[in-house]
Short mmCIF file of C-alpha atoms in Angstrom, two decimals:
data_model
loop_
_atom_site.label_atom_id
_atom_site.label_comp_id
_atom_site.label_asym_id
_atom_site.label_seq_id
_atom_site.Cartn_x
_atom_site.Cartn_y
_atom_site.Cartn_z
CA UNK A 241 39.04 5.97 0.99
CA UNK A 242 36.10 7.96 2.29
CA UNK A 243 32.70 6.92 0.99
CA UNK A 244 30.10 9.62 0.48
CA UNK A 245 26.44 8.76 0.09
CA UNK A 246 23.60 10.97 -1.03
CA UNK A 247 21.25 11.60 1.92
CA UNK A 248 17.98 9.80 1.44
CA UNK A 249 15.09 12.03 0.45
CA UNK A 250 12.07 11.82 2.76
CA UNK A 251 9.11 9.79 1.52
CA UNK A 252 6.14 12.14 1.22
CA UNK A 253 2.47 11.33 0.74
CA UNK A 254 -0.09 13.97 -0.25
CA UNK A 255 -2.73 15.28 2.12
CA UNK A 256 -6.10 16.86 1.49
CA UNK A 257 -5.41 20.53 0.81
CA UNK A 258 -2.21 20.05 -1.23
CA UNK A 259 0.09 19.44 1.73
CA UNK A 260 2.51 16.54 2.21
CA UNK A 261 3.11 14.15 5.10
CA UNK A 262 6.66 12.80 5.64
CA UNK A 263 6.70 9.04 6.32
CA UNK A 264 8.94 7.58 9.04
CA UNK A 265 8.05 3.91 9.67
CA UNK A 266 5.27 1.46 8.85
CA UNK A 267 3.65 -0.86 11.38
CA UNK A 268 1.29 -3.38 9.75
CA UNK A 269 -1.27 -5.25 11.83
CA UNK A 270 -2.05 -8.81 10.83
CA UNK A 271 -5.20 -10.87 11.28
CA UNK A 272 -7.29 -7.98 12.66
CA UNK A 273 -10.58 -9.05 11.04
CA UNK A 274 -12.06 -12.37 12.15
CA UNK A 275 -12.90 -13.72 8.68
CA UNK A 276 -9.47 -12.84 7.30
CA UNK A 277 -7.78 -14.58 10.24
CA UNK A 278 -9.79 -17.69 9.45
CA UNK A 279 -9.00 -17.58 5.72
CA UNK A 280 -5.30 -17.44 6.68
CA UNK A 281 -5.79 -20.59 8.76
CA UNK A 282 -5.56 -19.05 12.24
CA UNK A 283 -7.98 -18.30 15.05
CA UNK A 284 -8.71 -14.63 15.90
CA UNK A 285 -7.01 -13.48 19.11
CA UNK A 286 -8.24 -10.12 20.46
CA UNK A 287 -5.77 -10.18 23.35
CA UNK A 288 -2.57 -10.17 21.28
CA UNK A 289 -2.34 -7.84 18.26
CA UNK A 290 0.12 -9.21 15.71
CA UNK A 291 2.24 -6.92 13.55
CA UNK A 292 5.21 -6.65 11.21
CA UNK A 293 7.08 -3.66 9.80
CA UNK A 294 7.92 -2.22 6.40
CA UNK A 295 10.47 0.32 5.25
CA UNK A 296 9.26 3.82 4.42
CA UNK A 297 10.69 3.26 0.94
CA UNK A 298 7.95 0.70 0.23
CA UNK A 299 5.38 3.52 0.05
CA UNK A 300 3.92 4.61 -3.29
CA UNK A 301 1.07 7.02 -3.89
CA UNK A 302 -2.29 7.10 -5.61
CA UNK A 303 -2.52 6.34 -9.34
CA UNK A 304 0.81 4.49 -9.26
CA UNK A 305 1.79 1.62 -11.53
CA UNK A 306 3.72 -0.92 -9.46
CA UNK A 307 5.94 -3.59 -10.97
CA UNK A 308 5.00 -7.24 -10.48
CA UNK A 309 7.70 -8.18 -7.95
CA UNK A 310 10.40 -10.83 -8.44
CA UNK A 311 10.49 -14.14 -6.62
CA UNK A 312 6.74 -14.79 -6.49
CA UNK A 313 3.97 -16.48 -8.43
CA UNK A 314 1.23 -15.40 -6.00
CA UNK A 315 1.15 -11.60 -5.63
CA UNK A 316 -1.84 -10.59 -3.47
CA UNK A 317 -3.70 -7.45 -2.34
CA UNK A 318 -4.91 -6.47 1.14
CA UNK A 319 -6.98 -3.28 1.52
CA UNK A 320 -6.53 -1.46 4.84
CA UNK A 321 -7.35 1.68 6.79
CA UNK A 322 -4.11 3.56 7.48
CA UNK A 323 -3.65 5.84 10.51
CA UNK A 324 -0.89 8.47 10.30
CA UNK A 325 0.72 9.53 13.58
CA UNK A 326 1.05 13.28 14.09
CA UNK A 327 1.98 13.37 17.79
CA UNK A 328 4.41 10.86 19.20
CA UNK A 329 4.31 9.13 22.54
CA UNK A 330 5.16 6.12 24.68
CA UNK A 331 2.71 4.08 26.78
CA UNK A 332 -0.24 5.97 25.32
CA UNK A 333 -3.55 5.35 27.08
CA UNK A 334 -6.39 3.95 24.98
CA UNK A 335 -8.58 6.92 25.84
CA UNK A 336 -5.89 9.34 24.59
CA UNK A 337 -4.74 7.37 21.55
CA UNK A 338 -6.84 8.98 18.81
CA UNK A 339 -5.49 12.43 19.73
CA UNK A 340 -2.12 11.22 18.41
CA UNK A 341 -3.51 10.55 14.91
CA UNK A 342 -2.92 13.27 12.29
CA UNK A 343 -5.12 11.66 9.67
CA UNK A 344 -6.34 8.60 7.80
CA UNK A 345 -5.94 7.14 4.32
CA UNK A 346 -6.69 4.03 2.30
CA UNK A 347 -3.76 1.65 1.92
CA UNK A 348 -2.78 -1.63 0.29
CA UNK A 349 -0.49 -4.17 1.93
CA UNK A 350 0.81 -5.97 -1.16
CA UNK A 351 2.11 -9.43 -0.36
CA UNK A 352 4.20 -12.14 -1.97
CA UNK A 353 1.87 -14.73 -0.45
CA UNK A 354 3.85 -17.79 -1.45
CA UNK A 355 6.99 -16.42 0.21
CA UNK A 356 5.03 -15.37 3.30
CA UNK A 357 3.42 -18.78 3.72
CA UNK A 358 6.70 -20.59 3.17
CA UNK A 359 8.35 -18.47 5.87
CA UNK A 360 5.41 -18.94 8.22
CA UNK A 361 5.57 -22.70 7.77
CA UNK A 362 9.24 -22.70 8.74
CA UNK A 363 8.77 -20.32 11.68
CA UNK A 364 10.84 -17.62 9.95
CA UNK A 365 10.28 -13.86 9.62
CA UNK A 366 7.95 -12.62 6.88
CA UNK A 367 10.22 -9.90 5.45
CA UNK A 368 10.54 -11.41 1.96
CA UNK A 369 6.78 -11.80 1.71
CA UNK A 370 5.85 -8.36 3.01
CA UNK A 371 8.69 -5.83 3.06
CA UNK A 372 9.74 -5.17 -0.55
CA UNK A 373 9.72 -2.34 -3.08
CA UNK A 374 6.33 -0.72 -3.85
CA UNK A 375 4.50 -3.03 -1.43
CA UNK A 376 2.74 -0.27 0.53
CA UNK A 377 0.55 1.92 -1.69
CA UNK A 378 -1.25 4.62 0.29
CA UNK A 379 -3.77 7.24 -0.77
CA UNK A 380 -4.29 10.89 0.05
CA UNK A 381 -4.37 11.58 3.80
CA UNK A 382 -7.53 13.13 5.24
CA UNK A 383 -7.11 15.03 8.55
CA UNK A 384 -8.58 13.19 11.50
CA UNK A 385 -11.01 15.99 12.36
CA UNK A 386 -12.49 15.75 8.86
CA UNK A 387 -12.79 11.96 8.88
CA UNK A 388 -14.24 11.53 12.36
CA UNK A 389 -13.93 8.44 14.53
CA UNK A 390 -12.52 5.33 12.77
CA UNK A 391 -15.13 3.07 14.34
CA UNK A 392 -17.40 2.29 11.39
CA UNK A 393 -17.52 2.66 7.63
CA UNK A 394 -17.38 0.43 4.57
CA UNK A 395 -13.96 -0.81 3.41
CA UNK A 396 -13.74 -2.36 -0.05
CA UNK A 397 -11.40 -3.42 -2.84
CA UNK A 398 -12.31 -3.86 -6.49
CA UNK A 399 -10.06 -5.50 -9.07
CA UNK A 400 -10.93 -4.62 -12.66
CA UNK A 401 -14.31 -3.35 -11.44
CA UNK A 402 -15.25 -6.51 -9.52
CA UNK A 403 -15.60 -6.42 -5.71
CA UNK A 404 -13.07 -8.79 -4.11
CA UNK A 405 -12.94 -7.54 -0.51
CA UNK A 406 -15.55 -5.81 1.58
CA UNK A 407 -16.10 -5.23 5.26
CA UNK A 408 -16.70 -2.57 7.88
CA UNK A 409 -14.28 -0.80 10.21
CA UNK A 410 -16.61 -1.79 13.02
CA UNK A 411 -15.44 -5.38 12.48
CA UNK A 412 -11.83 -4.64 13.50
CA UNK A 413 -10.85 -7.01 16.32
CA UNK A 414 -8.53 -4.33 17.73
CA UNK A 415 -9.64 -0.82 16.68
CA UNK A 416 -7.24 2.05 16.09
CA UNK A 417 -7.13 3.32 19.68
CA UNK A 418 -6.19 -0.09 21.10
CA UNK A 419 -3.60 -0.66 18.37
CA UNK A 420 -1.84 2.62 19.16
CA UNK A 421 -1.86 1.89 22.89
CA UNK A 422 -0.42 -1.57 22.26
CA UNK A 423 2.33 -0.45 19.85
CA UNK A 424 3.33 2.47 22.09
CA UNK A 425 4.00 0.01 24.87
CA UNK A 426 6.71 -1.56 22.71
CA UNK A 427 8.02 1.45 20.74
CA UNK A 428 8.01 5.20 21.10
CA UNK A 429 5.61 6.18 18.33
CA UNK A 430 6.88 9.16 16.34
CA UNK A 431 5.31 11.71 13.98
CA UNK A 432 5.39 10.22 10.50
CA UNK A 433 4.67 6.63 11.54
CA UNK A 434 1.94 4.87 9.57
CA UNK A 435 -0.24 2.16 11.11
CA UNK A 436 -1.80 -0.27 8.63
CA UNK A 437 -4.74 -1.61 10.65
CA UNK A 438 -5.48 -4.96 8.97
CA UNK A 439 -7.54 -6.30 6.08
CA UNK A 440 -10.96 -7.96 5.76
CA UNK A 441 -11.47 -11.34 4.12
CA UNK A 442 -11.25 -11.87 0.38
CA UNK A 443 -7.53 -11.45 -0.32
CA UNK A 444 -6.40 -12.82 -3.64
CA UNK A 445 -3.88 -12.61 -6.48
CA UNK A 446 -3.33 -9.99 -9.16
CA UNK A 447 -1.35 -10.11 -12.40
CA UNK A 448 0.14 -7.46 -14.69
CA UNK A 449 -2.57 -5.26 -16.18
CA UNK A 450 -4.96 -5.56 -13.21
CA UNK A 451 -6.33 -2.31 -11.77
CA UNK A 452 -7.13 -2.16 -8.06
CA UNK A 453 -9.43 0.48 -6.56
CA UNK A 454 -9.39 0.56 -2.75
CA UNK A 455 -11.94 2.57 -0.77
CA UNK A 456 -12.83 3.39 2.81
CA UNK A 457 -16.03 5.33 3.34
CA UNK A 458 -15.21 9.01 3.87
CA UNK A 459 -11.68 8.86 2.43
CA UNK A 460 -10.14 9.52 -1.00
CA UNK A 461 -10.07 6.28 -3.06
CA UNK A 462 -6.72 4.70 -3.95
CA UNK A 463 -6.13 3.40 -7.48
CA UNK A 464 -3.13 1.20 -8.30
CA UNK A 465 -2.24 -0.65 -11.51
CA UNK A 466 -0.04 -3.75 -11.59
CA UNK A 467 2.66 -3.37 -14.20
CA UNK A 468 4.99 -5.91 -15.80
CA UNK A 469 7.99 -7.25 -13.89
CA UNK A 470 10.98 -4.94 -13.79
CA UNK A 471 13.67 -6.01 -16.27
#
């Protein structure tokens, strides 16, 4: 018997100007703000960026309602600056790295924190805590030339109108150019890759009905509502 599968449709996110950006892979940087590293119980380490990956299928867009995921009782938000790769490369130099960025957006790295911490305690991969359906909301992409250099600017998350996370891009332990140089030493970065650059302190849980509004100064805000669990 020959099995025939429908080809997977590309995951597209909107861009300023009514275009669309096809997503390839997600690289998510962990513990890239000092205070967040400390609240996760680890010491900041500027010499060794830490990352994990997510499937492209985890991406959802602005104004989405995402289901409260199964298997967790501690579903948490992490607001992040997202860099979208427009020009691929391997062993990219730090001084050339930002020329490979097509644009920037606000993102959320949604996390089943209890599953992540359980895996971390056992020295196991974090996939169940991080890489699951609808766990990577991302907003409208702004072209890099319109946003400017990602070296400063307020980053913030409100839940039901109350500020829960706030920081500044200038506080990134490893800024975007160093992250791209590091990752390109391990992988060939390709157009369509998204780099989630890390979250400031203040992560916490959400429940069905909560509305999250994520902002980075100069970018289109991202609004996401937590829905009930899927039946």
